[in-house]
PDB file of C-alpha atoms in Angstrom:
ATOM      1  CA  UNK A   1      -5.987 -56.953  10.792  1.00 86.00           C
ATOM      2  CA  UNK A   2      -5.774 -56.107   7.095  1.00 96.00           C
ATOM      3  CA  UNK A   3      -7.349 -58.673   4.802  1.00 98.00           C
ATOM      4  CA  UNK A   4      -5.036 -60.146   2.173  1.00 98.00           C
ATOM      5  CA  UNK A   5      -5.836 -61.891  -1.098  1.00 98.00           C
ATOM      6  CA  UNK A   6      -4.067 -63.578  -4.006  1.00 98.00           C
ATOM      7  CA  UNK A   7      -4.847 -62.069  -7.418  1.00 97.00           C
ATOM      8  CA  UNK A   8      -5.865 -65.420  -8.925  1.00 96.00           C
ATOM      9  CA  UNK A   9      -8.021 -66.793  -6.113  1.00 97.00           C
ATOM     10  CA  UNK A  10     -11.663 -67.489  -6.828  1.00 97.00           C
ATOM     11  CA  UNK A  11     -13.927 -64.457  -6.470  1.00 97.00           C
ATOM     12  CA  UNK A  12     -11.019 -62.151  -5.694  1.00 98.00           C
ATOM     13  CA  UNK A  13     -12.645 -59.056  -7.174  1.00 97.00           C
ATOM     14  CA  UNK A  14     -15.727 -59.432  -5.011  1.00 98.00           C
ATOM     15  CA  UNK A  15     -13.572 -60.146  -1.951  1.00 98.00           C
ATOM     16  CA  UNK A  16     -11.519 -57.000  -2.537  1.00 98.00           C
ATOM     17  CA  UNK A  17     -14.603 -54.827  -2.856  1.00 98.00           C
ATOM     18  CA  UNK A  18     -16.154 -56.342   0.284  1.00 98.00           C
ATOM     19  CA  UNK A  19     -12.954 -55.738   2.259  1.00 98.00           C
ATOM     20  CA  UNK A  20     -12.759 -52.141   1.078  1.00 98.00           C
ATOM     21  CA  UNK A  21     -16.426 -51.604   1.918  1.00 97.00           C
ATOM     22  CA  UNK A  22     -15.964 -53.055   5.419  1.00 97.00           C
ATOM     23  CA  UNK A  23     -12.419 -51.967   6.301  1.00 97.00           C
ATOM     24  CA  UNK A  24     -11.485 -49.314   3.751  1.00 97.00           C
ATOM     25  CA  UNK A  25      -8.400 -51.276   2.707  1.00 98.00           C
ATOM     26  CA  UNK A  26      -6.878 -54.619   1.743  1.00 98.00           C
ATOM     27  CA  UNK A  27      -3.635 -56.119   0.436  1.00 98.00           C
ATOM     28  CA  UNK A  28      -3.343 -58.061  -2.808  1.00 98.00           C
ATOM     29  CA  UNK A  29      -0.258 -60.287  -2.855  1.00 98.00           C
ATOM     30  CA  UNK A  30       1.942 -61.215  -5.812  1.00 98.00           C
ATOM     31  CA  UNK A  31       0.689 -58.550  -8.157  1.00 98.00           C
ATOM     32  CA  UNK A  32       4.228 -58.370  -9.529  1.00 98.00           C
ATOM     33  CA  UNK A  33       6.587 -61.327  -9.935  1.00 98.00           C
ATOM     34  CA  UNK A  34       9.991 -61.317  -8.187  1.00 98.00           C
ATOM     35  CA  UNK A  35      11.606 -60.725 -11.593  1.00 98.00           C
ATOM     36  CA  UNK A  36       9.350 -57.751 -12.294  1.00 98.00           C
ATOM     37  CA  UNK A  37      10.025 -56.323  -8.839  1.00 98.00           C
ATOM     38  CA  UNK A  38      13.789 -56.629  -9.298  1.00 98.00           C
ATOM     39  CA  UNK A  39      13.769 -55.040 -12.747  1.00 98.00           C
ATOM     40  CA  UNK A  40      11.460 -52.175 -11.818  1.00 98.00           C
ATOM     41  CA  UNK A  41      13.198 -51.537  -8.511  1.00 98.00           C
ATOM     42  CA  UNK A  42      16.570 -51.224 -10.253  1.00 98.00           C
ATOM     43  CA  UNK A  43      15.234 -48.568 -12.596  1.00 97.00           C
ATOM     44  CA  UNK A  44      13.441 -46.710  -9.802  1.00 98.00           C
ATOM     45  CA  UNK A  45      16.599 -46.772  -7.667  1.00 97.00           C
ATOM     46  CA  UNK A  46      18.446 -45.041 -10.487  1.00 97.00           C
ATOM     47  CA  UNK A  47      15.787 -42.322 -10.586  1.00 97.00           C
ATOM     48  CA  UNK A  48      15.896 -41.800  -6.827  1.00 96.00           C
ATOM     49  CA  UNK A  49      19.659 -41.470  -7.147  1.00 93.00           C
ATOM     50  CA  UNK A  50      20.723 -38.311  -5.391  1.00 83.00           C
ATOM     51  CA  UNK A  51      17.231 -36.868  -4.985  1.00 94.00           C
ATOM     52  CA  UNK A  52      16.985 -34.543  -1.975  1.00 94.00           C
ATOM     53  CA  UNK A  53      15.164 -35.641   1.133  1.00 94.00           C
ATOM     54  CA  UNK A  54      11.796 -34.217   2.176  1.00 93.00           C
ATOM     55  CA  UNK A  55      11.143 -30.551   2.943  1.00 93.00           C
ATOM     56  CA  UNK A  56       8.842 -31.041   5.901  1.00 91.00           C
ATOM     57  CA  UNK A  57       7.509 -33.593   8.343  1.00 90.00           C
ATOM     58  CA  UNK A  58       4.724 -34.694   6.032  1.00 91.00           C
ATOM     59  CA  UNK A  59       7.078 -35.462   3.117  1.00 92.00           C
ATOM     60  CA  UNK A  60       9.569 -36.851   5.630  1.00 93.00           C
ATOM     61  CA  UNK A  61      12.943 -35.328   6.411  1.00 95.00           C
ATOM     62  CA  UNK A  62      14.548 -38.710   5.718  1.00 96.00           C
ATOM     63  CA  UNK A  63      12.402 -39.685   2.749  1.00 97.00           C
ATOM     64  CA  UNK A  64      13.063 -39.272  -0.958  1.00 97.00           C
ATOM     65  CA  UNK A  65      10.014 -38.578  -3.097  1.00 97.00           C
ATOM     66  CA  UNK A  66       9.951 -39.139  -6.838  1.00 97.00           C
ATOM     67  CA  UNK A  67       7.326 -36.991  -8.521  1.00 95.00           C
ATOM     68  CA  UNK A  68       6.199 -37.023 -12.161  1.00 93.00           C
ATOM     69  CA  UNK A  69       6.944 -40.731 -12.533  1.00 94.00           C
ATOM     70  CA  UNK A  70       5.129 -41.257 -15.840  1.00 92.00           C
ATOM     71  CA  UNK A  71       7.215 -38.550 -17.459  1.00 92.00           C
ATOM     72  CA  UNK A  72      10.449 -40.267 -16.387  1.00 93.00           C
ATOM     73  CA  UNK A  73       9.949 -44.029 -16.703  1.00 93.00           C
ATOM     74  CA  UNK A  74       7.641 -46.702 -18.074  1.00 91.00           C
ATOM     75  CA  UNK A  75       7.986 -49.067 -15.099  1.00 95.00           C
ATOM     76  CA  UNK A  76       4.527 -48.276 -13.712  1.00 95.00           C
ATOM     77  CA  UNK A  77       2.607 -48.513 -16.985  1.00 91.00           C
ATOM     78  CA  UNK A  78       1.698 -52.156 -16.463  1.00 92.00           C
ATOM     79  CA  UNK A  79       0.748 -51.850 -12.766  1.00 95.00           C
ATOM     80  CA  UNK A  80      -1.550 -48.899 -13.365  1.00 92.00           C
ATOM     81  CA  UNK A  81      -3.398 -50.808 -16.096  1.00 89.00           C
ATOM     82  CA  UNK A  82      -3.946 -54.069 -14.239  1.00 94.00           C
ATOM     83  CA  UNK A  83      -7.564 -55.199 -14.347  1.00 93.00           C
ATOM     84  CA  UNK A  84      -7.860 -55.626 -10.577  1.00 96.00           C
ATOM     85  CA  UNK A  85      -6.726 -52.049 -10.035  1.00 95.00           C
ATOM     86  CA  UNK A  86      -8.850 -50.645 -12.841  1.00 92.00           C
ATOM     87  CA  UNK A  87     -12.033 -52.472 -11.852  1.00 95.00           C
ATOM     88  CA  UNK A  88     -11.604 -51.817  -8.126  1.00 97.00           C
ATOM     89  CA  UNK A  89     -11.033 -48.127  -8.701  1.00 96.00           C
ATOM     90  CA  UNK A  90     -14.087 -47.857 -10.914  1.00 94.00           C
ATOM     91  CA  UNK A  91     -16.247 -49.666  -8.367  1.00 97.00           C
ATOM     92  CA  UNK A  92     -14.988 -47.768  -5.314  1.00 97.00           C
ATOM     93  CA  UNK A  93     -15.389 -44.382  -6.980  1.00 96.00           C
ATOM     94  CA  UNK A  94     -18.694 -45.383  -8.572  1.00 93.00           C
ATOM     95  CA  UNK A  95     -17.681 -43.817 -11.847  1.00 87.00           C
ATOM     96  CA  UNK A  96     -15.672 -44.781 -14.904  1.00 83.00           C
ATOM     97  CA  UNK A  97     -14.384 -41.228 -15.301  1.00 88.00           C
ATOM     98  CA  UNK A  98     -11.334 -40.843 -13.080  1.00 92.00           C
ATOM     99  CA  UNK A  99      -7.761 -39.687 -13.473  1.00 91.00           C
ATOM    100  CA  UNK A 100      -4.343 -40.507 -12.128  1.00 92.00           C
ATOM    101  CA  UNK A 101      -3.891 -37.765  -9.560  1.00 93.00           C
ATOM    102  CA  UNK A 102      -0.674 -38.367  -7.654  1.00 91.00           C
ATOM    103  CA  UNK A 103       1.841 -41.013  -8.787  1.00 94.00           C
ATOM    104  CA  UNK A 104       4.692 -40.763  -6.284  1.00 96.00           C
ATOM    105  CA  UNK A 105       7.726 -42.883  -5.574  1.00 97.00           C
ATOM    106  CA  UNK A 106       8.588 -43.002  -1.874  1.00 98.00           C
ATOM    107  CA  UNK A 107      11.984 -44.155  -0.630  1.00 98.00           C
ATOM    108  CA  UNK A 108      11.806 -44.253   3.166  1.00 97.00           C
ATOM    109  CA  UNK A 109      15.349 -44.037   4.509  1.00 97.00           C
ATOM    110  CA  UNK A 110      16.629 -45.490   7.790  1.00 97.00           C
ATOM    111  CA  UNK A 111      15.837 -43.284  10.769  1.00 96.00           C
ATOM    112  CA  UNK A 112      12.674 -41.766   9.271  1.00 96.00           C
ATOM    113  CA  UNK A 113       9.939 -41.011  11.794  1.00 94.00           C
ATOM    114  CA  UNK A 114       6.300 -41.959  11.388  1.00 93.00           C
ATOM    115  CA  UNK A 115       4.291 -39.702   9.101  1.00 93.00           C
ATOM    116  CA  UNK A 116       1.407 -37.703  10.584  1.00 91.00           C
ATOM    117  CA  UNK A 117      -1.889 -39.569  10.309  1.00 91.00           C
ATOM    118  CA  UNK A 118      -4.071 -38.178   7.546  1.00 91.00           C
ATOM    119  CA  UNK A 119      -6.712 -38.920   4.917  1.00 93.00           C
ATOM    120  CA  UNK A 120      -5.923 -38.442   1.240  1.00 95.00           C
ATOM    121  CA  UNK A 121      -9.292 -36.875   0.418  1.00 95.00           C
ATOM    122  CA  UNK A 122      -8.820 -34.099   2.998  1.00 92.00           C
ATOM    123  CA  UNK A 123      -7.052 -32.075   0.322  1.00 92.00           C
ATOM    124  CA  UNK A 124     -10.452 -31.432  -1.252  1.00 94.00           C
ATOM    125  CA  UNK A 125     -12.683 -29.061   0.777  1.00 92.00           C
ATOM    126  CA  UNK A 126     -15.838 -31.144   0.409  1.00 92.00           C
ATOM    127  CA  UNK A 127     -18.181 -31.473   3.416  1.00 88.00           C
ATOM    128  CA  UNK A 128     -18.176 -34.884   5.066  1.00 85.00           C
ATOM    129  CA  UNK A 129     -19.624 -37.423   4.870  1.00 87.00           C
ATOM    130  CA  UNK A 130     -19.455 -37.827   1.101  1.00 92.00           C
ATOM    131  CA  UNK A 131     -19.084 -40.726  -1.361  1.00 94.00           C
ATOM    132  CA  UNK A 132     -15.553 -41.884  -2.078  1.00 97.00           C
ATOM    133  CA  UNK A 133     -13.715 -39.439  -4.320  1.00 97.00           C
ATOM    134  CA  UNK A 134     -10.154 -40.799  -4.059  1.00 97.00           C
ATOM    135  CA  UNK A 135      -8.803 -44.342  -4.414  1.00 97.00           C
ATOM    136  CA  UNK A 136      -5.194 -45.157  -3.635  1.00 97.00           C
ATOM    137  CA  UNK A 137      -2.711 -47.968  -4.189  1.00 98.00           C
ATOM    138  CA  UNK A 138       0.728 -48.445  -2.610  1.00 98.00           C
ATOM    139  CA  UNK A 139       2.997 -50.797  -4.561  1.00 98.00           C
ATOM    140  CA  UNK A 140       5.742 -52.482  -2.516  1.00 98.00           C
ATOM    141  CA  UNK A 141       9.188 -52.815  -4.123  1.00 98.00           C
ATOM    142  CA  UNK A 142      10.693 -53.935  -0.826  1.00 98.00           C
ATOM    143  CA  UNK A 143       9.095 -56.085   1.829  1.00 98.00           C
ATOM    144  CA  UNK A 144       7.026 -53.777   4.058  1.00 98.00           C
ATOM    145  CA  UNK A 145       7.766 -54.860   7.637  1.00 97.00           C
ATOM    146  CA  UNK A 146       7.056 -53.824  11.206  1.00 95.00           C
ATOM    147  CA  UNK A 147      10.547 -52.354  11.391  1.00 97.00           C
ATOM    148  CA  UNK A 148      11.072 -50.568   8.074  1.00 97.00           C
ATOM    149  CA  UNK A 149       8.045 -48.300   7.874  1.00 96.00           C
ATOM    150  CA  UNK A 150       5.086 -50.315   6.630  1.00 97.00           C
ATOM    151  CA  UNK A 151       2.094 -48.016   6.157  1.00 97.00           C
ATOM    152  CA  UNK A 152       0.108 -47.548   9.362  1.00 95.00           C
ATOM    153  CA  UNK A 153      -3.585 -47.750   8.515  1.00 95.00           C
ATOM    154  CA  UNK A 154      -6.782 -47.560  10.587  1.00 94.00           C
ATOM    155  CA  UNK A 155      -9.246 -50.155   9.271  1.00 95.00           C
ATOM    156  CA  UNK A 156     -12.805 -48.910   9.523  1.00 93.00           C
ATOM    157  CA  UNK A 157     -11.879 -45.251   9.981  1.00 92.00           C
ATOM    158  CA  UNK A 158     -13.527 -44.463   6.637  1.00 93.00           C
ATOM    159  CA  UNK A 159     -16.835 -45.054   8.474  1.00 90.00           C
ATOM    160  CA  UNK A 160     -16.124 -42.795  11.440  1.00 85.00           C
ATOM    161  CA  UNK A 161     -18.662 -40.038  11.936  1.00 75.00           C
ATOM    162  CA  UNK A 162     -17.643 -36.467  11.022  1.00 68.00           C
ATOM    163  CA  UNK A 163     -17.508 -35.720  14.746  1.00 67.00           C
ATOM    164  CA  UNK A 164     -15.076 -38.575  15.345  1.00 64.00           C
ATOM    165  CA  UNK A 165     -13.026 -37.490  12.361  1.00 63.00           C
ATOM    166  CA  UNK A 166     -12.740 -33.961  13.694  1.00 62.00           C
ATOM    167  CA  UNK A 167     -11.731 -35.303  17.085  1.00 59.00           C
ATOM    168  CA  UNK A 168      -8.912 -37.438  15.700  1.00 56.00           C
ATOM    169  CA  UNK A 169      -7.511 -35.303  12.906  1.00 52.00           C
ATOM    170  CA  UNK A 170      -8.042 -32.017  11.074  1.00 48.00           C
ATOM    171  CA  UNK A 171      -7.951 -30.695   7.568  1.00 42.00           C
ATOM    172  CA  UNK A 172      -4.236 -29.975   7.585  1.00 36.00           C
ATOM    173  CA  UNK A 173      -4.086 -29.283   3.854  1.00 34.00           C
ATOM    174  CA  UNK A 174      -6.584 -26.438   4.210  1.00 35.00           C
ATOM    175  CA  UNK A 175      -4.804 -25.021   7.236  1.00 39.00           C
ATOM    176  CA  UNK A 176      -1.238 -25.365   5.988  1.00 34.00           C
ATOM    177  CA  UNK A 177      -1.396 -25.177   2.199  1.00 33.00           C
ATOM    178  CA  UNK A 178      -4.336 -22.875   1.518  1.00 31.00           C
ATOM    179  CA  UNK A 179      -3.893 -20.544   4.470  1.00 36.00           C
ATOM    180  CA  UNK A 180      -0.110 -20.682   4.827  1.00 34.00           C
ATOM    181  CA  UNK A 181       0.855 -21.496   1.220  1.00 32.00           C
ATOM    182  CA  UNK A 182       3.525 -24.000   2.316  1.00 37.00           C
ATOM    183  CA  UNK A 183       4.514 -26.383   5.040  1.00 35.00           C
ATOM    184  CA  UNK A 184       7.205 -25.334   7.478  1.00 38.00           C
ATOM    185  CA  UNK A 185       8.909 -27.016  10.378  1.00 37.00           C
ATOM    186  CA  UNK A 186       6.740 -25.320  12.978  1.00 35.00           C
ATOM    187  CA  UNK A 187       3.412 -26.387  11.502  1.00 36.00           C
ATOM    188  CA  UNK A 188       1.610 -28.666  13.938  1.00 38.00           C
ATOM    189  CA  UNK A 189       0.326 -31.588  11.923  1.00 37.00           C
ATOM    190  CA  UNK A 190      -2.503 -33.855  13.043  1.00 42.00           C
ATOM    191  CA  UNK A 191      -2.145 -36.769  15.413  1.00 43.00           C
ATOM    192  CA  UNK A 192      -4.704 -39.408  16.334  1.00 41.00           C
ATOM    193  CA  UNK A 193      -6.025 -40.431  19.720  1.00 40.00           C
ATOM    194  CA  UNK A 194      -6.912 -43.831  18.280  1.00 39.00           C
ATOM    195  CA  UNK A 195      -3.318 -45.124  18.264  1.00 43.00           C
ATOM    196  CA  UNK A 196      -4.317 -48.589  19.471  1.00 48.00           C
ATOM    197  CA  UNK A 197      -6.435 -49.064  16.338  1.00 63.00           C
ATOM    198  CA  UNK A 198      -3.619 -48.562  13.850  1.00 87.00           C
ATOM    199  CA  UNK A 199      -2.402 -51.619  11.916  1.00 94.00           C
ATOM    200  CA  UNK A 200       0.807 -51.887   9.939  1.00 96.00           C
ATOM    201  CA  UNK A 201       0.291 -53.013   6.352  1.00 97.00           C
ATOM    202  CA  UNK A 202       2.966 -55.710   6.385  1.00 98.00           C
ATOM    203  CA  UNK A 203       3.358 -57.179   2.901  1.00 98.00           C
ATOM    204  CA  UNK A 204       5.918 -58.757   0.601  1.00 98.00           C
ATOM    205  CA  UNK A 205       7.544 -56.956  -2.311  1.00 98.00           C
ATOM    206  CA  UNK A 206       5.284 -57.229  -5.354  1.00 98.00           C
ATOM    207  CA  UNK A 207       2.139 -56.715  -3.272  1.00 98.00           C
ATOM    208  CA  UNK A 208      -0.193 -53.740  -3.426  1.00 98.00           C
ATOM    209  CA  UNK A 209      -2.099 -52.058  -0.615  1.00 98.00           C
ATOM    210  CA  UNK A 210      -5.459 -50.753  -1.843  1.00 98.00           C
ATOM    211  CA  UNK A 211      -7.285 -48.169   0.266  1.00 98.00           C
ATOM    212  CA  UNK A 212      -9.884 -45.441   0.076  1.00 98.00           C
ATOM    213  CA  UNK A 213      -9.137 -41.730   0.234  1.00 96.00           C
ATOM    214  CA  UNK A 214     -11.242 -41.468   3.384  1.00 95.00           C
ATOM    215  CA  UNK A 215      -9.273 -43.889   5.561  1.00 95.00           C
ATOM    216  CA  UNK A 216      -6.787 -42.644   8.148  1.00 93.00           C
ATOM    217  CA  UNK A 217      -3.209 -43.707   7.504  1.00 94.00           C
ATOM    218  CA  UNK A 218       0.402 -42.610   7.420  1.00 95.00           C
ATOM    219  CA  UNK A 219       3.855 -43.904   6.601  1.00 95.00           C
ATOM    220  CA  UNK A 220       5.473 -45.849   9.407  1.00 95.00           C
ATOM    221  CA  UNK A 221       8.835 -45.173  11.055  1.00 95.00           C
ATOM    222  CA  UNK A 222      11.838 -46.848   9.453  1.00 97.00           C
ATOM    223  CA  UNK A 223      13.773 -48.370  12.347  1.00 97.00           C
ATOM    224  CA  UNK A 224      15.718 -50.723  10.090  1.00 97.00           C
ATOM    225  CA  UNK A 225      19.121 -50.236   8.451  1.00 97.00           C
ATOM    226  CA  UNK A 226      17.842 -50.277   4.870  1.00 97.00           C
ATOM    227  CA  UNK A 227      15.543 -48.088   2.724  1.00 97.00           C
ATOM    228  CA  UNK A 228      11.938 -49.099   2.095  1.00 98.00           C
ATOM    229  CA  UNK A 229      10.800 -48.363  -1.463  1.00 98.00           C
ATOM    230  CA  UNK A 230       7.204 -48.084  -2.651  1.00 98.00           C
ATOM    231  CA  UNK A 231       5.194 -46.291  -5.312  1.00 98.00           C
ATOM    232  CA  UNK A 232       1.811 -44.664  -4.762  1.00 97.00           C
ATOM    233  CA  UNK A 233      -0.657 -44.550  -7.635  1.00 97.00           C
ATOM    234  CA  UNK A 234      -3.539 -42.357  -6.502  1.00 96.00           C
ATOM    235  CA  UNK A 235      -6.733 -41.900  -8.505  1.00 95.00           C
ATOM    236  CA  UNK A 236      -9.401 -39.214  -8.182  1.00 95.00           C
ATOM    237  CA  UNK A 237     -12.764 -38.568  -9.788  1.00 95.00           C
ATOM    238  CA  UNK A 238     -12.485 -36.802 -13.103  1.00 91.00           C
ATOM    239  CA  UNK A 239     -14.062 -33.550 -11.934  1.00 93.00           C
ATOM    240  CA  UNK A 240     -11.430 -33.032  -9.239  1.00 94.00           C
ATOM    241  CA  UNK A 241      -8.144 -31.280  -9.892  1.00 92.00           C
ATOM    242  CA  UNK A 242      -5.217 -33.672 -10.081  1.00 92.00           C
ATOM    243  CA  UNK A 243      -2.418 -33.192  -7.554  1.00 91.00           C
ATOM    244  CA  UNK A 244      -0.012 -33.507 -10.474  1.00 91.00           C
ATOM    245  CA  UNK A 245      -1.080 -32.110 -13.816  1.00 88.00           C
ATOM    246  CA  UNK A 246      -0.232 -34.977 -16.134  1.00 85.00           C
ATOM    247  CA  UNK A 247      -0.418 -32.690 -19.174  1.00 82.00           C
ATOM    248  CA  UNK A 248       2.671 -30.964 -17.765  1.00 87.00           C
ATOM    249  CA  UNK A 249       4.338 -33.974 -16.112  1.00 87.00           C
ATOM    250  CA  UNK A 250       4.242 -36.270 -19.145  1.00 85.00           C
ATOM    251  CA  UNK A 251       5.838 -34.815 -22.287  1.00 85.00           C
ATOM    252  CA  UNK A 252       4.043 -35.676 -25.507  1.00 81.00           C
ATOM    253  CA  UNK A 253       7.077 -37.529 -26.844  1.00 81.00           C
ATOM    254  CA  UNK A 254       7.046 -40.103 -24.025  1.00 79.00           C
ATOM    255  CA  UNK A 255       3.357 -41.040 -24.343  1.00 73.00           C
ATOM    256  CA  UNK A 256       3.178 -44.641 -25.652  1.00 66.00           C
ATOM    257  CA  UNK A 257       3.036 -44.640 -29.474  1.00 65.00           C
ATOM    258  CA  UNK A 258      -0.251 -45.385 -31.270  1.00 56.00           C
ATOM    259  CA  UNK A 259      -2.200 -47.516 -30.935  1.00 53.00           C
ATOM    260  CA  UNK A 260      -1.780 -46.778 -27.212  1.00 54.00           C
ATOM    261  CA  UNK A 261      -3.234 -48.944 -24.464  1.00 55.00           C
ATOM    262  CA  UNK A 262      -6.497 -47.094 -23.752  1.00 52.00           C
ATOM    263  CA  UNK A 263      -6.289 -47.401 -19.950  1.00 56.00           C
ATOM    264  CA  UNK A 264      -2.944 -45.621 -19.626  1.00 54.00           C
ATOM    265  CA  UNK A 265      -4.101 -42.729 -21.799  1.00 51.00           C
ATOM    266  CA  UNK A 266      -7.386 -42.407 -19.923  1.00 52.00           C
ATOM    267  CA  UNK A 267      -5.623 -42.469 -16.572  1.00 56.00           C
ATOM    268  CA  UNK A 268      -2.969 -39.941 -17.508  1.00 55.00           C
ATOM    269  CA  UNK A 269      -5.456 -37.503 -18.947  1.00 52.00           C
TER     270      UNK A 269
END
């Protein structure tokens, strides 16, 4: 079971941090109002437009992915600067110096299969165990349900021993990206033998799933008749290379005019 909180409930920040410490994840409901969800979803839908579907099983052959979001729209400026996100990220990473690493819109189309189980920090070849180096958020712009591909997450897997981690998954980024330079259809991606421990992050539109980079997870299968839209805002410690270089993704002319909100500038850079 994934713990869920309201953003205005008493002691919510402490509850979020305790849930992430214990389980590696939690859901915060009603982070965006229905009106905000509708407005932002409309603009995101226009950007998804005729985008091609994924190039490999990890991206999803029936999934559209919107990269370089902050260079194309302002709809995620407010979410990325919310105090609960900012303070949780700083606490989980144990450092105030972090960057926005991988902002990605994900439109999971009907018929998409489940994504291979993985950990977001596996992209960095750092010996385990190690302190948290990646913190992630998934923002729901549709209801995430059992049927339409709610994220499958393994509460507590961030505490598995290195031996258990090796048994249940492998460093697929090192094996496929570094050694092979690209994914292809024949690449065997990791599965888990702990299938009975996976939990679907069911949540309403406007909610956000917060989770560590060390927890096992993957996109669910979309067995519904409608797309499932979400946006990932992933943060990494400042000394790690960003997945997307925001200097290149965000043209100077679209950076908010001075005086800019300090959080958005710090995150983008």
